[in-house]
Amino acid sequence: MVISCQAALLSCGNATQSPADDGTGGQAGSSAGGNASGGLAGGAATGGAGGNGVAGSGGAVVDKRPPAPPWAPPFELGAPGWRESTTPNCVRQQGQIDSFGVWADARGVFTVAAIGCNPLSGVGCGAEGVSLMFNSGSGWQSLHEIAPGQPASGSIQVTGFADGALLLAGGILGQVGIYSFDAGKLQNVWEFESGGRVFAAAKRAYAVDGAKVLELQGGAFKTIATLPSPAKAIWANDEIIAVVGDSQTFMTRPVSGGEFTAVAGVPAGDYSTVWGFGASDLWLGNVPGQLVHYDGASFRVFTLDTSPDDPSVRSLWGVDGELYFISTYEFGRVQTSSGETEILIGSGGARVPRIHFAGLWGLSSKEVFLTLSDEDYYRYRCGGMFSLVFDGSSFHEF
């Protein structure tokens, strides 16, 4: 599975780059595949940032929402832009935000937005859909759109192989499962029974589906273990696989094989995410809003200053001794050598926080990417969904 969509030379068919906000309709992208060497190909037409059109095989959607005023979030922003990209990402589908994930590699940044509808809750159908976007550092492009009327639902995660295929996990095309996206095509490689997270490490990919642990083998996921209880998240490197879940579930297994073994002495809690820097440097995030460090022999608990309305640690990503985390309303980091924790964006004690964090990934401590939504901007074009890069000291929209 090779993708030739390089950061410097983007070979993504004729995917449309997002122009400046002019309120006009979207430009059409080719539905053809990439070049002869294969690649992440644009598969649908898309409007520019702030434009009013988004098209797919299900037809066009007209975005009649008013243009958004300049974004003024409840935290300080630096100058806009990441590398040469200064035009903000724009999600053109309209409805209920189910997910807004982010992943990155040397080629650039990928986001996937899943927008649903729910007539029973007053969220009408007809403008929902899924949008897979890419930015090499020179502007946002649409790689694939699932148009209104095609089955798509629930939270969708994006991850992938460095310089290789992407993996999307969630409700897509009527089936909740894991999909490979390569050469402009979505291919189902696993049908979920209970759902779960996916993690790609080097040339390997792992996932959890309830109590099943999966590994990508020969182009499809296969069960490599069945745990005594369901898992919520998985992480791996070339040495070890770690899974976490409810009721102190924390188990590990060597990549080379063998049985998953429960780690003894796990602090009480339901665990939702895991990240590691090695077998003796594993970090677990839990629902009570704690980070738990395991050094291979003992545990240390760090209580975060997350909102009591929803303190759960949702996602972790780390590099070079720095661990970043998001909860629903906060973004922060831990200096792993000292254990010092800090909230970089918080709810500020707001009774109803505006900012809802959705996705976290990075390339370095100077390029940490966040996707989030701002309730004050939901009614405007682009739906109040924003992409940020944190450079270690300040935040920049791009």
mmCIF file of C-alpha atoms in Angstrom:
data_model
loop_
_atom_site.group_PDB
_atom_site.id
_atom_site.type_symbol
_atom_site.label_atom_id
_atom_site.label_comp_id
_atom_site.label_asym_id
_atom_site.label_seq_id
_atom_site.Cartn_x
_atom_site.Cartn_y
_atom_site.Cartn_z
ATOM 1 C CA MET A 1 0.000 0.000 0.000
ATOM 2 C CA VAL A 2 2.056 2.911 -1.305
ATOM 3 C CA ILE A 3 0.912 6.516 -1.430
ATOM 4 C CA SER A 4 2.951 8.969 -3.465
ATOM 5 C CA CYS A 5 1.391 12.041 -1.851
ATOM 6 C CA GLN A 6 4.663 13.555 -0.642
ATOM 7 C CA ALA A 7 4.964 16.744 1.348
ATOM 8 C CA ALA A 8 6.999 18.461 -1.351
ATOM 9 C CA LEU A 9 5.434 16.903 -4.446
ATOM 10 C CA LEU A 10 1.747 16.192 -3.884
ATOM 11 C CA SER A 11 0.504 13.526 -6.298
ATOM 12 C CA CYS A 12 -3.148 13.459 -5.302
ATOM 13 C CA GLY A 13 -4.934 13.563 -8.632
ATOM 14 C CA ASN A 14 -6.746 16.858 -9.114
ATOM 15 C CA ALA A 15 -7.997 17.336 -5.572
ATOM 16 C CA THR A 16 -9.129 20.931 -5.154
ATOM 17 C CA GLN A 17 -7.035 23.248 -3.017
ATOM 18 C CA SER A 18 -9.067 25.474 -0.690
ATOM 19 C CA PRO A 19 -8.922 29.087 -1.900
ATOM 20 C CA ALA A 20 -9.647 32.140 0.191
ATOM 21 C CA ASP A 21 -13.158 32.725 1.489
ATOM 22 C CA ASP A 22 -15.107 34.337 -1.287
ATOM 23 C CA GLY A 23 -18.529 32.843 -0.669
ATOM 24 C CA THR A 24 -18.617 31.251 -4.092
ATOM 25 C CA GLY A 25 -19.428 27.714 -5.047
ATOM 26 C CA GLY A 26 -16.936 24.903 -4.880
ATOM 27 C CA GLN A 27 -14.592 24.039 -7.690
ATOM 28 C CA ALA A 28 -14.758 20.563 -9.115
ATOM 29 C CA GLY A 29 -12.040 18.043 -8.439
ATOM 30 C CA SER A 30 -11.357 15.000 -10.531
ATOM 31 C CA SER A 31 -12.829 11.704 -9.427
ATOM 32 C CA ALA A 32 -9.950 9.904 -11.100
ATOM 33 C CA GLY A 33 -7.180 8.183 -9.223
ATOM 34 C CA GLY A 34 -3.696 9.516 -8.706
ATOM 35 C CA ASN A 35 -0.801 9.317 -11.099
ATOM 36 C CA ALA A 36 0.695 6.157 -12.529
ATOM 37 C CA SER A 37 2.674 5.454 -9.374
ATOM 38 C CA GLY A 38 -0.479 5.415 -7.275
ATOM 39 C CA GLY A 39 -1.319 7.803 -4.461
ATOM 40 C CA LEU A 40 -3.907 9.458 -2.285
ATOM 41 C CA ALA A 41 -6.298 10.610 -4.974
ATOM 42 C CA GLY A 42 -8.982 13.252 -4.612
ATOM 43 C CA GLY A 43 -12.325 11.561 -5.025
ATOM 44 C CA ALA A 44 -14.894 14.372 -4.911
ATOM 45 C CA ALA A 45 -15.487 17.987 -5.651
ATOM 46 C CA THR A 46 -15.221 20.438 -2.819
ATOM 47 C CA GLY A 47 -15.876 24.100 -2.201
ATOM 48 C CA GLY A 48 -13.117 26.402 -1.054
ATOM 49 C CA ALA A 49 -12.705 27.536 2.504
ATOM 50 C CA GLY A 50 -15.865 29.476 3.147
ATOM 51 C CA GLY A 51 -17.341 28.440 -0.198
ATOM 52 C CA ASN A 52 -20.916 27.232 -0.419
ATOM 53 C CA GLY A 53 -20.596 23.996 -2.346
ATOM 54 C CA VAL A 54 -19.625 20.467 -1.511
ATOM 55 C CA ALA A 55 -20.238 17.634 -3.919
ATOM 56 C CA GLY A 56 -19.887 13.911 -4.000
ATOM 57 C CA SER A 57 -21.512 11.008 -5.769
ATOM 58 C CA GLY A 58 -24.724 11.860 -3.920
ATOM 59 C CA GLY A 59 -24.950 15.355 -5.409
ATOM 60 C CA ALA A 60 -24.226 18.887 -4.263
ATOM 61 C CA VAL A 61 -24.998 20.604 -0.967
ATOM 62 C CA VAL A 62 -25.437 24.360 -0.822
ATOM 63 C CA ASP A 63 -24.153 25.973 2.348
ATOM 64 C CA LYS A 64 -26.479 28.881 3.068
ATOM 65 C CA ARG A 65 -24.999 29.665 6.463
ATOM 66 C CA PRO A 66 -23.566 33.178 6.817
ATOM 67 C CA PRO A 67 -19.793 33.657 6.604
ATOM 68 C CA ALA A 68 -18.143 33.430 9.993
ATOM 69 C CA PRO A 69 -16.755 36.558 11.653
ATOM 70 C CA PRO A 70 -13.053 36.487 12.546
ATOM 71 C CA TRP A 71 -12.431 33.749 15.065
ATOM 72 C CA ALA A 72 -11.952 35.047 18.593
ATOM 73 C CA PRO A 73 -11.459 31.999 20.831
ATOM 74 C CA PRO A 74 -11.114 32.300 24.627
ATOM 75 C CA PHE A 75 -7.336 31.856 24.363
ATOM 76 C CA GLU A 76 -4.548 33.756 22.602
ATOM 77 C CA LEU A 77 -3.776 33.016 18.954
ATOM 78 C CA GLY A 78 -0.528 33.714 17.155
ATOM 79 C CA ALA A 79 -0.273 34.716 13.518
ATOM 80 C CA PRO A 80 -2.279 32.346 11.296
ATOM 81 C CA GLY A 81 -0.583 29.678 9.245
ATOM 82 C CA TRP A 82 1.462 26.497 9.248
ATOM 83 C CA ARG A 83 4.414 26.435 6.832
ATOM 84 C CA GLU A 84 2.957 28.061 3.684
ATOM 85 C CA SER A 85 -0.674 27.295 4.555
ATOM 86 C CA THR A 86 -2.595 30.327 5.814
ATOM 87 C CA THR A 87 -6.178 29.609 4.710
ATOM 88 C CA PRO A 88 -8.155 27.812 7.446
ATOM 89 C CA ASN A 89 -9.555 24.343 7.018
ATOM 90 C CA CYS A 90 -13.292 24.463 6.264
ATOM 91 C CA VAL A 91 -15.728 21.626 6.915
ATOM 92 C CA ARG A 92 -18.613 22.203 4.543
ATOM 93 C CA GLN A 93 -20.978 19.456 5.640
ATOM 94 C CA GLN A 94 -23.678 20.604 8.047
ATOM 95 C CA GLY A 95 -25.363 18.939 10.983
ATOM 96 C CA GLN A 96 -24.279 17.235 14.183
ATOM 97 C CA ILE A 97 -20.502 16.970 14.712
ATOM 98 C CA ASP A 98 -19.806 13.284 15.303
ATOM 99 C CA SER A 99 -16.019 13.501 15.080
ATOM 100 C CA PHE A 100 -13.158 15.637 13.788
ATOM 101 C CA GLY A 101 -9.935 13.641 13.860
ATOM 102 C CA VAL A 102 -6.367 14.479 12.871
ATOM 103 C CA TRP A 103 -3.232 12.507 11.977
ATOM 104 C CA ALA A 104 0.065 13.547 10.392
ATOM 105 C CA ASP A 105 3.244 12.213 8.856
ATOM 106 C CA ALA A 106 6.081 13.644 6.739
ATOM 107 C CA ARG A 107 3.656 14.287 3.873
ATOM 108 C CA GLY A 108 1.530 16.654 5.948
ATOM 109 C CA VAL A 109 -1.663 16.764 8.004
ATOM 110 C CA PHE A 110 -4.829 14.724 7.445
ATOM 111 C CA THR A 111 -8.208 15.471 9.016
ATOM 112 C CA VAL A 112 -11.494 13.596 8.850
ATOM 113 C CA ALA A 113 -14.776 15.229 9.817
ATOM 114 C CA ALA A 114 -17.935 13.165 10.279
ATOM 115 C CA ILE A 115 -21.121 15.218 10.318
ATOM 116 C CA GLY A 116 -24.388 13.437 11.054
ATOM 117 C CA CYS A 117 -28.086 14.187 11.163
ATOM 118 C CA ASN A 118 -30.755 13.381 13.740
ATOM 119 C CA PRO A 119 -34.280 14.582 12.848
ATOM 120 C CA LEU A 120 -35.587 13.465 16.250
ATOM 121 C CA SER A 121 -33.224 15.997 17.854
ATOM 122 C CA GLY A 122 -33.975 18.703 15.313
ATOM 123 C CA VAL A 123 -30.849 18.124 13.205
ATOM 124 C CA GLY A 124 -32.215 17.653 9.702
ATOM 125 C CA CYS A 125 -30.743 15.402 7.048
ATOM 126 C CA GLY A 126 -29.528 16.393 3.593
ATOM 127 C CA ALA A 127 -26.288 18.238 4.295
ATOM 128 C CA GLU A 128 -24.408 15.685 6.396
ATOM 129 C CA GLY A 129 -21.414 13.642 5.261
ATOM 130 C CA VAL A 130 -17.774 12.754 5.785
ATOM 131 C CA SER A 131 -14.858 14.850 4.572
ATOM 132 C CA LEU A 132 -11.248 13.615 4.392
ATOM 133 C CA MET A 133 -8.847 16.544 3.942
ATOM 134 C CA PHE A 134 -5.079 16.895 3.482
ATOM 135 C CA ASN A 135 -2.588 19.735 3.898
ATOM 136 C CA SER A 136 1.037 19.362 2.798
ATOM 137 C CA GLY A 137 1.876 22.781 4.218
ATOM 138 C CA SER A 138 0.657 24.699 1.184
ATOM 139 C CA GLY A 139 -3.137 24.557 1.660
ATOM 140 C CA TRP A 140 -6.059 22.243 2.334
ATOM 141 C CA GLN A 141 -7.222 19.765 -0.297
ATOM 142 C CA SER A 142 -10.133 17.356 -0.358
ATOM 143 C CA LEU A 143 -9.092 13.712 -0.724
ATOM 144 C CA HIS A 144 -12.503 12.080 -0.371
ATOM 145 C CA GLU A 145 -16.078 13.074 0.376
ATOM 146 C CA ILE A 146 -18.965 10.851 1.440
ATOM 147 C CA ALA A 147 -21.975 12.790 0.310
ATOM 148 C CA PRO A 148 -25.400 13.121 1.985
ATOM 149 C CA GLY A 149 -27.660 10.131 1.536
ATOM 150 C CA GLN A 150 -24.813 7.625 1.727
ATOM 151 C CA PRO A 151 -24.617 5.685 4.995
ATOM 152 C CA ALA A 152 -22.106 7.225 7.379
ATOM 153 C CA SER A 153 -22.441 7.586 11.111
ATOM 154 C CA GLY A 154 -20.659 7.832 14.417
ATOM 155 C CA SER A 155 -17.127 8.726 15.388
ATOM 156 C CA ILE A 156 -14.518 8.166 12.672
ATOM 157 C CA GLN A 157 -10.801 7.949 13.470
ATOM 158 C CA VAL A 158 -7.983 8.591 10.992
ATOM 159 C CA THR A 159 -4.503 7.109 11.298
ATOM 160 C CA GLY A 160 -2.100 5.493 8.876
ATOM 161 C CA PHE A 161 1.351 4.366 7.828
ATOM 162 C CA ALA A 162 4.157 6.858 7.304
ATOM 163 C CA ASP A 163 4.211 7.577 3.560
ATOM 164 C CA GLY A 164 1.616 4.827 3.109
ATOM 165 C CA ALA A 165 -2.089 4.109 3.205
ATOM 166 C CA LEU A 166 -4.507 5.735 5.616
ATOM 167 C CA LEU A 167 -6.769 3.785 7.947
ATOM 168 C CA LEU A 168 -10.238 5.089 8.825
ATOM 169 C CA ALA A 169 -12.188 3.453 11.636
ATOM 170 C CA GLY A 170 -15.873 4.041 12.305
ATOM 171 C CA GLY A 171 -19.242 4.065 10.604
ATOM 172 C CA ILE A 172 -18.622 4.453 6.862
ATOM 173 C CA LEU A 173 -20.694 3.325 3.873
ATOM 174 C CA GLY A 174 -23.224 1.556 6.063
ATOM 175 C CA GLN A 175 -20.708 -0.608 7.925
ATOM 176 C CA VAL A 176 -18.956 0.168 11.196
ATOM 177 C CA GLY A 177 -15.444 -1.099 10.639
ATOM 178 C CA ILE A 178 -11.906 -0.311 9.548
ATOM 179 C CA TYR A 179 -11.225 0.976 6.040
ATOM 180 C CA SER A 180 -8.004 1.377 4.104
ATOM 181 C CA PHE A 181 -7.785 4.517 1.954
ATOM 182 C CA ASP A 182 -5.246 4.152 -0.838
ATOM 183 C CA ALA A 183 -5.128 5.359 -4.447
ATOM 184 C CA GLY A 184 -8.369 7.262 -3.877
ATOM 185 C CA LYS A 185 -10.313 4.144 -2.874
ATOM 186 C CA LEU A 186 -11.924 3.091 0.409
ATOM 187 C CA GLN A 187 -11.689 -0.627 1.086
ATOM 188 C CA ASN A 188 -13.213 -2.339 4.102
ATOM 189 C CA VAL A 189 -10.569 -4.436 5.883
ATOM 190 C CA TRP A 190 -12.506 -5.319 9.058
ATOM 191 C CA GLU A 191 -16.153 -5.275 10.136
ATOM 192 C CA PHE A 192 -16.480 -4.227 13.768
ATOM 193 C CA GLU A 193 -18.638 -6.159 16.193
ATOM 194 C CA SER A 194 -18.169 -3.761 19.112
ATOM 195 C CA GLY A 195 -15.940 -1.040 17.687
ATOM 196 C CA GLY A 196 -12.621 0.205 18.961
ATOM 197 C CA ARG A 197 -9.462 2.144 18.278
ATOM 198 C CA VAL A 198 -6.742 1.615 15.669
ATOM 199 C CA PHE A 199 -3.026 2.313 16.042
ATOM 200 C CA ALA A 200 -0.433 2.112 13.272
ATOM 201 C CA ALA A 201 3.203 1.618 14.249
ATOM 202 C CA ALA A 202 5.932 1.565 11.599
ATOM 203 C CA LYS A 203 4.820 -1.150 9.162
ATOM 204 C CA ARG A 204 2.334 -2.737 11.570
ATOM 205 C CA ALA A 205 -1.215 -1.779 12.526
ATOM 206 C CA TYR A 206 -3.243 -2.970 15.496
ATOM 207 C CA ALA A 207 -6.817 -2.425 16.648
ATOM 208 C CA VAL A 208 -9.255 -3.462 19.348
ATOM 209 C CA ASP A 209 -12.787 -4.689 18.699
ATOM 210 C CA GLY A 210 -14.389 -5.277 22.066
ATOM 211 C CA ALA A 211 -12.303 -8.043 23.652
ATOM 212 C CA LYS A 212 -10.540 -8.884 20.382
ATOM 213 C CA VAL A 213 -7.052 -7.615 19.566
ATOM 214 C CA LEU A 214 -6.431 -7.316 15.836
ATOM 215 C CA GLU A 215 -3.365 -7.036 13.609
ATOM 216 C CA LEU A 216 -3.246 -6.044 9.957
ATOM 217 C CA GLN A 217 -1.937 -9.036 8.005
ATOM 218 C CA GLY A 218 -1.940 -9.388 4.232
ATOM 219 C CA GLY A 219 -4.224 -6.425 3.655
ATOM 220 C CA ALA A 220 -6.877 -7.390 6.221
ATOM 221 C CA PHE A 221 -7.170 -7.328 9.995
ATOM 222 C CA LYS A 222 -7.077 -10.658 11.812
ATOM 223 C CA THR A 223 -7.683 -11.564 15.448
ATOM 224 C CA ILE A 224 -4.426 -12.281 17.302
ATOM 225 C CA ALA A 225 -5.842 -12.486 20.846
ATOM 226 C CA THR A 226 -9.078 -12.466 22.826
ATOM 227 C CA LEU A 227 -8.904 -10.625 26.139
ATOM 228 C CA PRO A 228 -10.901 -11.484 29.273
ATOM 229 C CA SER A 229 -12.692 -8.112 29.021
ATOM 230 C CA PRO A 230 -13.172 -5.430 26.340
ATOM 231 C CA ALA A 231 -10.421 -2.903 25.626
ATOM 232 C CA LYS A 232 -10.842 0.758 24.709
ATOM 233 C CA ALA A 233 -7.459 1.697 23.232
ATOM 234 C CA ILE A 234 -4.202 0.211 21.977
ATOM 235 C CA TRP A 235 -0.605 1.363 21.487
ATOM 236 C CA ALA A 236 2.443 -0.447 20.156
ATOM 237 C CA ASN A 237 6.050 -0.062 19.087
ATOM 238 C CA ASP A 238 8.533 -2.599 17.733
ATOM 239 C CA GLU A 239 8.798 -4.226 21.160
ATOM 240 C CA ILE A 240 5.464 -4.251 22.971
ATOM 241 C CA ILE A 241 1.682 -3.987 22.510
ATOM 242 C CA ALA A 242 -0.354 -2.358 25.292
ATOM 243 C CA VAL A 243 -4.143 -2.227 25.678
ATOM 244 C CA VAL A 244 -6.343 -0.456 28.232
ATOM 245 C CA GLY A 245 -10.018 -0.480 29.135
ATOM 246 C CA ASP A 246 -12.578 -0.193 31.917
ATOM 247 C CA SER A 247 -12.144 -1.498 35.452
ATOM 248 C CA GLN A 248 -8.344 -1.207 35.592
ATOM 249 C CA THR A 249 -7.824 -3.121 32.357
ATOM 250 C CA PHE A 250 -4.152 -2.783 31.385
ATOM 251 C CA MET A 251 -2.473 -5.652 29.537
ATOM 252 C CA THR A 252 0.704 -6.033 27.507
ATOM 253 C CA ARG A 253 2.244 -8.545 25.112
ATOM 254 C CA PRO A 254 5.518 -8.725 23.202
ATOM 255 C CA VAL A 255 5.177 -7.913 19.496
ATOM 256 C CA SER A 256 6.948 -11.199 18.789
ATOM 257 C CA GLY A 257 3.994 -13.173 20.183
ATOM 258 C CA GLY A 258 2.652 -14.853 23.283
ATOM 259 C CA GLU A 259 -0.279 -14.116 25.564
ATOM 260 C CA PHE A 260 -1.478 -10.750 26.814
ATOM 261 C CA THR A 261 -0.656 -10.442 30.511
ATOM 262 C CA ALA A 262 -2.575 -8.271 32.958
ATOM 263 C CA VAL A 263 -0.367 -5.744 34.739
ATOM 264 C CA ALA A 264 -0.853 -5.929 38.499
ATOM 265 C CA GLY A 265 -1.503 -2.967 40.755
ATOM 266 C CA VAL A 266 -3.195 -0.664 38.257
ATOM 267 C CA PRO A 267 -4.761 2.345 40.051
ATOM 268 C CA ALA A 268 -8.563 2.181 40.108
ATOM 269 C CA GLY A 269 -10.326 3.699 37.112
ATOM 270 C CA ASP A 270 -11.733 3.224 33.654
ATOM 271 C CA TYR A 271 -8.954 3.791 31.112
ATOM 272 C CA SER A 272 -9.634 5.337 27.706
ATOM 273 C CA THR A 273 -6.261 5.974 26.061
ATOM 274 C CA VAL A 274 -2.614 4.863 26.197
ATOM 275 C CA TRP A 275 0.725 6.112 24.855
ATOM 276 C CA GLY A 276 4.252 4.913 25.344
ATOM 277 C CA PHE A 277 7.881 5.841 24.868
ATOM 278 C CA GLY A 278 8.938 2.241 25.518
ATOM 279 C CA ALA A 279 8.041 -0.869 27.495
ATOM 280 C CA SER A 280 9.136 0.786 30.756
ATOM 281 C CA ASP A 281 7.655 4.198 29.984
ATOM 282 C CA LEU A 282 3.913 3.811 29.406
ATOM 283 C CA TRP A 283 1.240 6.454 30.058
ATOM 284 C CA LEU A 284 -2.455 5.738 30.587
ATOM 285 C CA GLY A 285 -5.317 8.265 30.554
ATOM 286 C CA ASN A 286 -8.511 7.603 32.479
ATOM 287 C CA VAL A 287 -12.071 8.824 32.890
ATOM 288 C CA PRO A 288 -11.507 10.569 36.270
ATOM 289 C CA GLY A 289 -9.025 12.910 34.542
ATOM 290 C CA GLN A 290 -5.750 11.312 35.582
ATOM 291 C CA LEU A 291 -2.560 10.330 33.811
ATOM 292 C CA VAL A 292 -0.975 7.186 35.174
ATOM 293 C CA HIS A 293 2.684 6.419 34.463
ATOM 294 C CA TYR A 294 4.009 2.859 34.480
ATOM 295 C CA ASP A 295 7.787 2.408 34.596
ATOM 296 C CA GLY A 296 7.702 -1.354 34.178
ATOM 297 C CA ALA A 297 7.486 -1.997 37.922
ATOM 298 C CA SER A 298 5.280 0.612 39.605
ATOM 299 C CA PHE A 299 2.713 3.307 38.940
ATOM 300 C CA ARG A 300 2.609 7.046 39.547
ATOM 301 C CA VAL A 301 -0.661 8.999 39.321
ATOM 302 C CA PHE A 302 -0.941 12.601 38.037
ATOM 303 C CA THR A 303 -4.278 14.333 38.610
ATOM 304 C CA LEU A 304 -5.038 16.866 35.898
ATOM 305 C CA ASP A 305 -6.995 20.067 36.320
ATOM 306 C CA THR A 306 -9.663 19.060 33.817
ATOM 307 C CA SER A 307 -13.285 20.175 33.939
ATOM 308 C CA PRO A 308 -15.466 18.284 36.451
ATOM 309 C CA ASP A 309 -18.218 18.265 33.801
ATOM 310 C CA ASP A 310 -16.127 15.851 31.716
ATOM 311 C CA PRO A 311 -12.640 15.235 33.136
ATOM 312 C CA SER A 312 -11.877 12.180 30.972
ATOM 313 C CA VAL A 313 -8.545 12.096 29.124
ATOM 314 C CA ARG A 314 -9.553 11.493 25.500
ATOM 315 C CA SER A 315 -6.274 11.206 23.614
ATOM 316 C CA LEU A 316 -2.488 11.181 24.107
ATOM 317 C CA TRP A 317 0.465 11.874 21.831
ATOM 318 C CA GLY A 318 4.098 12.292 22.785
ATOM 319 C CA VAL A 319 7.628 12.918 21.535
ATOM 320 C CA ASP A 320 11.077 13.714 22.988
ATOM 321 C CA GLY A 321 10.002 13.448 26.621
ATOM 322 C CA GLU A 322 6.873 15.578 26.225
ATOM 323 C CA LEU A 323 3.415 14.033 26.476
ATOM 324 C CA TYR A 324 0.416 15.968 25.188
ATOM 325 C CA PHE A 325 -3.187 15.246 26.130
ATOM 326 C CA ILE A 326 -6.711 16.423 25.418
ATOM 327 C CA SER A 327 -9.894 16.108 27.415
ATOM 328 C CA THR A 328 -13.185 17.404 26.076
ATOM 329 C CA TYR A 329 -12.419 20.956 27.209
ATOM 330 C CA GLU A 330 -8.651 21.069 27.812
ATOM 331 C CA PHE A 331 -5.311 20.668 26.050
ATOM 332 C CA GLY A 332 -2.138 20.224 28.050
ATOM 333 C CA ARG A 333 1.265 18.594 28.322
ATOM 334 C CA VAL A 334 3.505 16.742 30.740
ATOM 335 C CA GLN A 335 7.276 16.996 30.994
ATOM 336 C CA THR A 336 7.876 13.290 31.527
ATOM 337 C CA SER A 337 11.292 13.686 33.166
ATOM 338 C CA SER A 338 9.974 15.924 35.945
ATOM 339 C CA GLY A 339 6.303 14.972 35.945
ATOM 340 C CA GLU A 340 5.345 18.647 35.645
ATOM 341 C CA THR A 341 1.857 19.012 34.117
ATOM 342 C CA GLU A 342 0.277 22.129 32.670
ATOM 343 C CA ILE A 343 -3.019 23.032 31.022
ATOM 344 C CA LEU A 344 -2.262 25.034 27.869
ATOM 345 C CA ILE A 345 -5.886 25.655 26.900
ATOM 346 C CA GLY A 346 -8.567 25.254 29.566
ATOM 347 C CA SER A 347 -12.241 25.842 30.089
ATOM 348 C CA GLY A 348 -11.388 28.896 32.185
ATOM 349 C CA GLY A 349 -14.042 27.972 34.715
ATOM 350 C CA ALA A 350 -16.787 28.648 32.175
ATOM 351 C CA ARG A 351 -20.152 27.235 33.230
ATOM 352 C CA VAL A 352 -20.680 26.042 29.655
ATOM 353 C CA PRO A 353 -17.282 25.754 27.907
ATOM 354 C CA ARG A 354 -17.254 26.839 24.263
ATOM 355 C CA ILE A 355 -14.265 24.830 23.110
ATOM 356 C CA HIS A 356 -14.558 21.065 22.536
ATOM 357 C CA PHE A 357 -11.346 19.255 21.608
ATOM 358 C CA ALA A 358 -11.679 16.449 19.074
ATOM 359 C CA GLY A 359 -8.281 15.325 17.767
ATOM 360 C CA LEU A 360 -4.579 15.358 18.663
ATOM 361 C CA TRP A 361 -1.439 14.310 16.777
ATOM 362 C CA GLY A 362 1.970 15.756 16.007
ATOM 363 C CA LEU A 363 5.204 15.651 14.075
ATOM 364 C CA SER A 364 7.452 17.178 16.752
ATOM 365 C CA SER A 365 7.204 19.286 19.895
ATOM 366 C CA LYS A 366 7.105 22.293 17.541
ATOM 367 C CA GLU A 367 4.320 20.879 15.360
ATOM 368 C CA VAL A 368 1.478 19.550 17.507
ATOM 369 C CA PHE A 369 -1.877 19.501 15.698
ATOM 370 C CA LEU A 370 -5.296 19.952 17.266
ATOM 371 C CA THR A 371 -8.818 19.776 15.893
ATOM 372 C CA LEU A 372 -11.610 21.377 17.881
ATOM 373 C CA SER A 373 -15.016 22.999 17.669
ATOM 374 C CA ASP A 374 -16.285 26.298 19.062
ATOM 375 C CA GLU A 375 -19.974 26.444 20.009
ATOM 376 C CA ASP A 376 -20.158 30.187 19.342
ATOM 377 C CA TYR A 377 -19.472 29.524 15.653
ATOM 378 C CA TYR A 378 -21.653 26.473 14.920
ATOM 379 C CA ARG A 379 -24.253 28.519 13.023
ATOM 380 C CA TYR A 380 -21.701 29.978 10.608
ATOM 381 C CA ARG A 381 -20.131 28.616 7.439
ATOM 382 C CA CYS A 382 -17.534 25.928 8.193
ATOM 383 C CA GLY A 383 -19.546 24.901 11.262
ATOM 384 C CA GLY A 384 -17.277 26.199 14.000
ATOM 385 C CA MET A 385 -14.621 23.542 13.354
ATOM 386 C CA PHE A 386 -11.007 24.656 13.525
ATOM 387 C CA SER A 387 -7.519 23.191 12.984
ATOM 388 C CA LEU A 388 -4.596 24.482 15.049
ATOM 389 C CA VAL A 389 -0.868 23.903 15.258
ATOM 390 C CA PHE A 390 0.973 24.431 18.551
ATOM 391 C CA ASP A 391 4.622 25.412 18.070
ATOM 392 C CA GLY A 392 5.664 24.834 21.660
ATOM 393 C CA SER A 393 4.651 28.277 22.882
ATOM 394 C CA SER A 394 1.766 29.629 20.785
ATOM 395 C CA PHE A 395 -1.225 28.459 18.725
ATOM 396 C CA HIS A 396 -1.828 29.119 15.044
ATOM 397 C CA GLU A 397 -4.933 28.457 12.968
ATOM 398 C CA PHE A 398 -4.299 26.975 9.527
#
